[in-house]
């Protein structure tokens, strides 16, 4: 049986009609409680179910290239529903022009879907075999079993399970079979909640992805851990500053999710070291911790256990603001087993992401962007060599050792004038406001040879507390690269510091 374009179009339309019928059946349940919508854009069909936000039902089928601007209209359809778009591209629609259009829209190939067919012959028609498959309507006592099968197959988050059980009570076991077959006739990655970053977390036992073999010779000591990150090669850009490369990532203007790999490398330095290390990862962006995706699930934070003297690669997806041209993403790593004293510096990994080329006309922050005048801050001259640190102060502005005694937090001087975001948070990622109650990072203008003292009333908590200081947030990080390149400034300041301040 020879495949022709007419036959391929017939198969594609058959699948579209089956899919349309399935979603219309869901739409009829309880006045469309699941939020089903079907949009037709010339020869393309955009299917969407608001309460099942994964790609299994939120998918584009048909000819997306039959009219100009069809792809942009489809992307707007899904963007309005805050659901990523996925295009199922049949072979008859794939050519250099169509693939370039998808690439220009920020899309890329991520999965394969196969339609199997055969020609019926006379011997096959009318013949049946005994089957153990029976089709009948389930009763209420069996529904938990059906519900568990359904949510496991589609990786539906636990908090949605009761909703799903309620919404689908009127479905028959026949419908369940259709759903299962609809999932399994595609690649296993079809089950992912989003088409971005479908790789899984991977442990590399007794391997070092970041720490070099001769690291002790290079830096004079063995680090207990090291971190690194990388993203799609085609996104990577660099700025040459005095012969050194500074990396940032430029993503297409329509890309909603930024994917990157975060690597943690541990080294066993002593026989007494524990056999495993436990870490917690947060992602910080735009003055707060944001949800991110690991292993097909949305996370507020992600806990990972690593054998000592080994590495882990963690693929992460972060939703990006389509209206922001310049962003900085911080990956914050906390050791769950080891507490740090207040003078031990912990760095966050800072990833710069832009939608535009770096230009010399990037806007600076204005006074209205700063919180210096909104808080009762004190400043003190500091001519010592003490930099990049914090101290806890009591009501008499004397140093204390424990956060429970502190009425102020002092930020030590910076080596160069900089804009800095500052935030106190606990081990669960909850933000603890400074006096004034602002539940996000505050933004301060920092001057050389000047400490800043911030009023702080500790909330009642036994959790571990940390303070984060992010230099040059958002577009300022890119402006700083330009200033370095043009020798307007001398010292690199695009770093972020974290200190543990107690519990």
Coordinates of N, CA and C in Angstrom, one line a residue, residues 278-463:
X278 N 22.6 15.9 50.5 CA 21.2 16.3 50.2 C 21.1 17.8 50.0
X279 N 20.5 18.2 48.8 CA 20.5 19.6 48.5 C 19.0 20.0 48.1
X280 N 18.8 21.2 48.3 CA 17.5 21.8 47.9 C 17.8 23.0 46.9
X281 N 17.0 23.0 45.8 CA 17.2 24.0 44.8 C 16.0 24.9 44.7
X282 N 16.2 26.2 44.7 CA 15.2 27.2 44.4 C 15.6 27.9 43.1
X283 N 14.6 28.5 42.5 CA 14.9 29.4 41.3 C 14.3 30.8 41.6
X284 N 15.1 31.8 41.5 CA 14.8 33.2 41.8 C 14.8 34.0 40.6
X285 N 13.7 34.8 40.4 CA 13.6 35.6 39.2 C 12.6 36.7 39.4
X286 N 13.0 37.9 39.1 CA 12.1 39.1 39.3 C 11.7 39.3 40.7
X287 N 12.6 39.3 41.6 CA 12.4 39.6 43.1 C 11.6 38.6 43.9
X288 N 11.5 37.4 43.4 CA 10.9 36.3 44.2 C 11.3 35.0 43.7
X289 N 11.0 33.9 44.5 CA 11.2 32.6 44.1 C 10.0 32.2 43.2
X290 N 10.3 31.6 42.0 CA 9.3 31.2 41.1 C 9.2 29.7 40.9
X291 N 8.1 29.2 40.5 CA 7.9 27.8 40.2 C 8.7 27.4 39.0
X292 N 9.2 26.2 39.0 CA 10.0 25.7 37.8 C 9.6 24.3 37.6
X293 N 10.1 23.7 36.5 CA 9.7 22.3 36.1 C 10.9 21.4 36.1
X294 N 10.8 20.3 36.9 CA 11.8 19.3 36.9 C 11.1 17.9 36.8
X295 N 11.6 17.0 36.0 CA 10.9 15.7 35.8 C 9.4 15.8 35.6
X296 N 9.0 16.8 34.7 CA 7.6 16.9 34.3 C 6.7 17.4 35.4
X297 N 7.2 17.9 36.5 CA 6.4 18.5 37.5 C 6.8 19.9 37.9
X298 N 5.8 20.7 38.2 CA 6.0 22.0 38.7 C 6.5 22.0 40.1
X299 N 7.5 22.8 40.5 CA 8.1 22.7 41.8 C 8.2 24.1 42.4
X300 N 8.1 24.2 43.7 CA 8.5 25.4 44.4 C 9.9 25.3 44.7
X301 N 10.4 24.1 45.0 CA 11.8 23.8 45.2 C 12.0 22.3 44.8
X302 N 13.2 21.9 44.6 CA 13.5 20.6 44.2 C 14.6 20.0 45.1
X303 N 14.3 18.9 45.8 CA 15.3 18.2 46.6 C 16.0 17.1 45.9
X304 N 17.3 17.0 46.0 CA 18.0 16.0 45.3 C 19.1 15.4 46.2
X305 N 19.2 14.0 46.1 CA 20.2 13.3 46.9 C 21.2 12.8 46.0
X306 N 22.5 13.1 46.3 CA 23.6 12.7 45.4 C 24.6 11.9 46.2
X307 N 25.0 10.8 45.7 CA 26.2 10.0 46.3 C 27.4 10.9 46.3
X308 N 28.1 10.9 47.4 CA 29.3 11.7 47.5 C 30.3 11.3 46.4
X309 N 31.1 12.2 46.0 CA 32.1 11.9 44.9 C 31.4 11.6 43.6
X310 N 30.3 12.2 43.4 CA 29.5 12.0 42.2 C 28.8 13.3 41.7
X311 N 28.1 13.2 40.6 CA 27.5 14.4 40.0 C 26.1 14.1 39.6
X312 N 25.3 15.2 39.4 CA 23.9 15.1 39.0 C 23.7 16.2 37.9
X313 N 22.9 15.8 36.9 CA 22.5 16.8 35.9 C 21.0 17.0 36.0
X314 N 20.5 18.2 36.3 CA 19.1 18.5 36.5 C 18.6 19.4 35.4
X315 N 17.8 18.9 34.5 CA 17.2 19.7 33.4 C 16.0 20.5 34.1
X316 N 16.1 21.8 33.9 CA 15.1 22.8 34.5 C 14.4 23.6 33.4
X317 N 13.1 23.8 33.6 CA 12.4 24.8 32.7 C 11.8 25.9 33.6
X318 N 12.0 27.1 33.1 CA 11.4 28.3 33.8 C 10.6 29.1 32.9
X319 N 9.4 29.4 33.3 CA 8.5 30.3 32.5 C 9.0 31.7 32.5
X320 N 9.1 32.3 31.3 CA 9.7 33.7 31.2 C 8.6 34.6 30.9
X321 N 8.7 35.9 31.4 CA 7.8 36.9 31.0 C 8.0 37.4 29.6
X322 N 6.9 37.2 28.8 CA 7.1 37.6 27.4 C 7.3 39.1 27.1
X323 N 7.0 39.9 28.2 CA 7.1 41.3 28.0 C 8.5 41.8 28.5
X324 N 9.3 41.0 29.0 CA 10.6 41.4 29.5 C 11.7 41.1 28.5
X325 N 12.5 42.1 28.2 CA 13.6 41.8 27.2 C 14.8 41.3 27.9
X326 N 15.0 41.6 29.2 CA 16.2 41.2 29.9 C 15.9 40.6 31.2
X327 N 16.4 39.4 31.5 CA 16.1 38.8 32.8 C 17.4 38.1 33.4
X328 N 17.4 38.0 34.7 CA 18.4 37.2 35.3 C 17.8 36.1 36.2
X329 N 18.2 34.9 36.0 CA 17.7 33.8 36.8 C 18.8 33.3 37.7
X330 N 18.4 33.2 39.0 CA 19.3 32.7 40.0 C 18.9 31.3 40.4
X331 N 19.9 30.4 40.4 CA 19.7 29.1 40.9 C 20.3 29.0 42.3
X332 N 19.5 28.8 43.3 CA 20.0 28.9 44.7 C 20.1 27.4 45.2
X333 N 21.2 27.1 45.7 CA 21.5 25.7 46.2 C 21.7 25.7 47.7
X334 N 20.9 25.0 48.5 CA 21.1 24.9 49.9 C 21.4 23.5 50.3
X335 N 22.5 23.3 51.1 CA 22.8 22.0 51.7 C 21.9 21.7 52.8
X336 N 21.1 20.6 52.7 CA 20.1 20.3 53.8 C 20.8 19.7 55.0
X337 N 22.0 19.2 54.9 CA 22.6 18.5 56.0 C 23.6 19.4 56.8
X338 N 24.1 20.4 56.1 CA 25.2 21.3 56.8 C 24.7 22.7 56.9
X339 N 24.7 23.2 58.1 CA 24.4 24.6 58.4 C 25.7 25.4 58.3
X340 N 25.5 26.6 57.8 CA 26.6 27.5 57.6 C 26.6 28.6 58.7
X341 N 27.8 29.1 59.1 CA 27.7 30.3 60.0 C 27.6 31.5 59.1
X342 N 27.3 32.6 59.8 CA 26.9 33.8 59.1 C 28.0 34.4 58.2
X343 N 29.2 34.0 58.4 CA 30.3 34.6 57.6 C 30.7 33.7 56.5
X344 N 30.0 32.6 56.3 CA 30.3 31.7 55.2 C 29.5 32.1 53.9
X345 N 30.2 32.5 52.9 CA 29.6 32.9 51.7 C 29.1 31.8 50.8
X346 N 27.9 31.8 50.4 CA 27.3 30.8 49.4 C 26.9 31.6 48.2
X347 N 27.3 31.2 47.0 CA 27.0 31.8 45.8 C 25.8 31.2 45.1
X348 N 25.0 32.0 44.5 CA 23.9 31.5 43.6 C 24.4 31.6 42.2
X349 N 24.0 30.6 41.4 CA 24.4 30.7 39.9 C 23.5 31.6 39.2
X350 N 24.1 32.6 38.6 CA 23.3 33.7 37.9 C 23.3 33.4 36.4
X351 N 22.1 33.3 35.8 CA 22.0 33.0 34.3 C 21.3 34.2 33.7
X352 N 22.0 34.8 32.7 CA 21.4 36.0 32.0 C 20.7 35.5 30.8
X353 N 19.5 36.0 30.6 CA 18.6 35.6 29.5 C 18.0 36.9 28.9
X354 N 18.2 37.0 27.5 CA 17.6 38.2 26.9 C 16.8 37.8 25.7
X355 N 16.0 38.7 25.2 CA 15.2 38.5 24.0 C 15.8 39.5 22.9
X356 N 16.7 40.3 23.3 CA 17.3 41.3 22.3 C 18.8 41.2 22.4
X357 N 19.4 41.8 21.4 CA 20.9 41.9 21.4 C 21.2 43.0 22.5
X358 N 22.4 42.8 23.1 CA 22.9 43.8 24.0 C 23.3 45.1 23.3
X359 N 22.6 46.2 23.7 CA 22.9 47.5 23.1 C 23.4 48.4 24.2
X360 N 24.0 49.5 23.8 CA 24.5 50.5 24.7 C 23.5 51.4 25.3
X361 N 22.2 51.3 24.9 CA 21.2 52.2 25.3 C 20.2 51.5 26.3
X362 N 20.7 50.5 27.0 CA 19.9 49.8 28.0 C 19.6 50.7 29.1
X363 N 18.3 50.8 29.5 CA 17.9 51.7 30.6 C 18.4 51.4 31.9
X364 N 18.8 52.4 32.7 CA 19.2 52.3 34.0 C 18.0 52.3 35.0
X365 N 18.2 51.9 36.2 CA 17.1 52.1 37.2 C 17.0 53.5 37.6
X366 N 15.8 53.9 37.9 CA 15.5 55.3 38.3 C 15.2 55.3 39.8
X367 N 15.1 56.4 40.4 CA 14.9 56.5 41.9 C 13.6 55.8 42.3
X368 N 12.6 55.8 41.4 CA 11.3 55.2 41.7 C 11.4 53.6 41.8
X369 N 12.5 53.1 41.2 CA 12.7 51.7 41.2 C 13.4 51.2 42.5
X370 N 13.8 52.2 43.3 CA 14.6 51.9 44.5 C 13.8 52.0 45.8
X371 N 14.2 51.2 46.8 CA 13.5 51.3 48.1 C 14.3 52.0 49.2
X372 N 15.4 52.7 48.8 CA 16.2 53.4 49.8 C 15.4 54.4 50.6
X373 N 14.5 55.1 50.0 CA 13.8 56.1 50.7 C 12.5 55.6 51.4
X374 N 12.1 54.3 51.1 CA 10.9 53.7 51.6 C 11.2 53.0 53.0
X375 N 12.4 52.7 53.2 CA 12.7 52.0 54.5 C 13.6 53.0 55.4
X376 N 13.5 52.8 56.7 CA 14.3 53.6 57.6 C 15.7 53.0 57.7
X377 N 16.5 53.3 56.6 CA 17.8 52.7 56.5 C 18.8 53.6 57.2
X378 N 19.9 53.0 57.7 CA 21.0 53.8 58.2 C 22.2 53.4 57.3
X379 N 23.1 54.4 57.2 CA 24.3 54.1 56.5 C 25.5 54.5 57.4
X380 N 26.6 53.7 57.2 CA 27.8 54.0 58.0 C 29.0 53.9 57.1
X381 N 29.9 54.8 57.3 CA 31.2 54.8 56.5 C 32.0 53.6 57.0
X382 N 32.6 52.9 56.0 CA 33.4 51.7 56.3 C 34.7 51.8 55.5
X383 N 35.8 52.0 56.1 CA 37.1 52.1 55.4 C 37.9 50.9 55.5
X384 N 37.3 49.8 56.1 CA 38.1 48.5 56.3 C 38.1 47.7 55.0
X385 N 38.7 46.6 55.0 CA 38.7 45.7 53.9 C 37.6 44.7 53.9
X386 N 36.7 44.8 54.8 CA 35.6 43.8 54.9 C 34.6 44.1 53.8
X387 N 34.4 43.1 53.0 CA 33.4 43.2 51.9 C 32.5 42.0 51.8
X388 N 31.4 42.2 51.1 CA 30.5 41.1 50.8 C 30.1 40.3 52.0
X389 N 29.6 40.9 53.0 CA 29.2 40.1 54.2 C 28.0 40.7 54.9
X390 N 27.5 40.1 55.9 CA 26.4 40.6 56.7 C 26.7 40.4 58.2
X391 N 26.1 41.3 59.0 CA 26.2 41.2 60.4 C 24.8 41.4 61.0
X392 N 24.6 40.7 62.2 CA 23.3 40.9 62.9 C 23.6 41.9 64.0
X393 N 22.7 42.9 64.2 CA 22.8 43.9 65.2 C 21.6 43.9 66.1
X394 N 21.9 44.2 67.4 CA 20.7 44.4 68.4 C 20.2 45.8 68.3
X395 N 19.3 46.1 69.3 CA 18.7 47.5 69.2 C 19.7 48.6 69.5
X396 N 20.9 48.2 70.1 CA 21.9 49.2 70.4 C 22.9 49.2 69.3
X397 N 22.6 48.5 68.2 CA 23.5 48.5 67.0 C 24.8 47.8 67.3
X398 N 24.8 46.8 68.2 CA 26.0 46.0 68.5 C 25.8 44.6 67.9
X399 N 26.9 44.0 67.5 CA 26.9 42.7 66.9 C 26.3 41.7 67.8
X400 N 25.5 40.8 67.3 CA 24.9 39.7 68.1 C 25.1 38.4 67.2
X401 N 25.0 37.3 67.8 CA 25.3 36.0 67.1 C 24.0 35.3 66.6
X402 N 22.9 35.7 67.2 CA 21.7 34.9 66.8 C 20.6 35.9 66.3
X403 N 19.9 35.4 65.3 CA 18.9 36.2 64.6 C 17.8 36.6 65.6
X404 N 17.5 35.8 66.6 CA 16.4 36.1 67.6 C 16.7 37.3 68.4
X405 N 18.0 37.7 68.5 CA 18.4 38.9 69.2 C 18.5 40.1 68.3
X406 N 18.4 39.9 67.0 CA 18.7 41.0 66.1 C 17.5 41.9 65.8
X407 N 17.8 43.2 65.8 CA 16.8 44.2 65.4 C 17.2 44.8 64.0
X408 N 18.4 44.6 63.6 CA 18.9 45.1 62.3 C 19.8 44.1 61.6
X409 N 19.8 44.2 60.3 CA 20.8 43.4 59.5 C 21.7 44.4 58.8
X410 N 23.0 44.2 59.0 CA 23.9 45.2 58.4 C 24.5 44.5 57.1
X411 N 24.5 45.2 56.0 CA 25.1 44.7 54.8 C 26.4 45.4 54.6
X412 N 27.5 44.7 54.6 CA 28.8 45.3 54.5 C 29.0 45.9 53.2
X413 N 30.0 46.8 53.1 CA 30.2 47.6 51.9 C 30.5 46.8 50.7
X414 N 30.3 47.4 49.6 CA 30.5 46.8 48.3 C 31.7 47.4 47.6
X415 N 32.5 46.7 46.8 CA 33.7 47.2 46.2 C 33.5 48.2 45.1
X416 N 32.2 48.3 44.6 CA 31.9 49.3 43.5 C 30.4 49.6 43.6
X417 N 30.1 50.8 43.2 CA 28.7 51.2 43.2 C 27.8 50.2 42.4
X418 N 26.7 49.8 43.0 CA 25.9 48.8 42.4 C 24.4 48.9 42.9
X419 N 23.5 48.4 42.0 CA 22.1 48.2 42.5 C 22.0 46.8 43.0
X420 N 21.3 46.6 44.1 CA 21.3 45.3 44.7 C 19.9 44.9 45.2
X421 N 19.4 43.7 44.9 CA 18.2 43.2 45.4 C 18.5 42.4 46.7
X422 N 17.7 42.6 47.8 CA 18.0 42.0 49.0 C 16.8 41.3 49.5
X423 N 16.9 40.1 50.0 CA 15.7 39.3 50.5 C 16.1 38.3 51.5
X424 N 15.3 38.2 52.6 CA 15.4 37.2 53.6 C 14.4 36.1 53.3
X425 N 14.9 34.8 53.4 CA 14.0 33.7 53.1 C 14.3 32.5 54.0
X426 N 13.4 31.6 54.1 CA 13.7 30.4 55.0 C 13.9 29.2 54.1
X427 N 14.1 28.0 54.7 CA 14.5 26.8 54.1 C 13.4 26.3 53.2
X428 N 12.2 26.7 53.4 CA 11.0 26.3 52.5 C 10.7 27.3 51.4
X429 N 11.5 28.3 51.3 CA 11.3 29.3 50.3 C 10.3 30.4 50.6
X430 N 9.9 30.5 51.9 CA 9.0 31.6 52.3 C 9.8 32.8 52.5
X431 N 9.3 34.0 52.0 CA 10.0 35.2 52.2 C 9.6 35.8 53.5
X432 N 10.6 36.3 54.3 CA 10.4 37.0 55.6 C 10.7 38.5 55.4
X433 N 9.6 39.3 55.5 CA 9.8 40.7 55.1 C 10.6 41.5 56.1
X434 N 11.3 42.5 55.6 CA 11.9 43.5 56.4 C 10.8 44.3 57.1
X435 N 11.2 45.2 58.0 CA 10.2 46.1 58.6 C 9.5 46.9 57.6
X436 N 8.2 46.8 57.5 CA 7.4 47.4 56.4 C 6.6 46.4 55.7
X437 N 7.0 45.1 55.8 CA 6.1 44.1 55.3 C 6.1 43.7 53.9
X438 N 7.1 44.2 53.1 CA 7.2 44.0 51.7 C 7.6 42.5 51.4
X439 N 6.7 41.7 50.8 CA 6.9 40.3 50.6 C 7.6 40.0 49.3
X440 N 8.7 40.7 49.1 CA 9.6 40.4 48.0 C 10.9 41.1 48.3
X441 N 11.8 40.9 47.4 CA 13.1 41.5 47.6 C 13.0 43.1 47.6
X442 N 13.8 43.7 48.4 CA 13.9 45.2 48.3 C 15.1 45.5 47.4
X443 N 15.0 46.7 46.7 CA 16.0 47.1 45.8 C 16.7 48.3 46.3
X444 N 18.1 48.2 46.5 CA 18.8 49.3 47.1 C 20.0 49.7 46.2
X445 N 20.3 51.0 46.3 CA 21.4 51.5 45.6 C 22.6 51.5 46.6
X446 N 23.6 50.8 46.3 CA 24.8 50.6 47.2 C 25.9 51.5 46.8
X447 N 26.6 52.1 47.8 CA 27.8 53.0 47.5 C 29.0 52.4 48.1
X448 N 30.1 52.7 47.5 CA 31.5 52.3 48.0 C 31.7 52.8 49.3
X449 N 32.4 52.0 50.2 CA 32.8 52.4 51.5 C 31.6 52.8 52.4
X450 N 30.5 52.1 52.2 CA 29.3 52.4 53.0 C 28.6 51.1 53.3
X451 N 28.4 50.9 54.6 CA 27.5 49.8 55.1 C 26.1 50.3 55.1
X452 N 25.1 49.4 54.9 CA 23.7 49.7 55.1 C 23.1 48.9 56.2
X453 N 22.3 49.6 57.0 CA 21.7 48.9 58.2 C 20.2 48.9 58.0
X454 N 19.6 47.7 57.9 CA 18.2 47.6 57.6 C 17.4 47.1 58.8
X455 N 16.3 47.8 59.2 CA 15.5 47.3 60.3 C 14.9 46.0 60.0
X456 N 14.9 45.1 61.0 CA 14.4 43.7 60.7 C 13.7 43.2 62.0
X457 N 12.5 42.8 61.9 CA 11.8 42.1 63.0 C 11.6 40.7 62.6
X458 N 12.2 39.8 63.3 CA 12.2 38.4 63.0 C 10.8 37.8 63.2
X459 N 10.3 37.1 62.2 CA 9.0 36.3 62.4 C 9.3 35.1 63.3
X460 N 8.3 34.7 64.0 CA 8.5 33.5 64.9 C 8.6 32.2 64.0
X461 N 9.8 31.7 63.9 CA 10.0 30.5 63.2 C 11.3 29.8 63.7
X462 N 11.2 28.5 63.6 CA 12.4 27.7 63.9 C 13.2 27.2 62.6
X463 N 12.7 27.7 61.5 CA 13.3 27.3 60.2 C 14.7 28.0 60.0

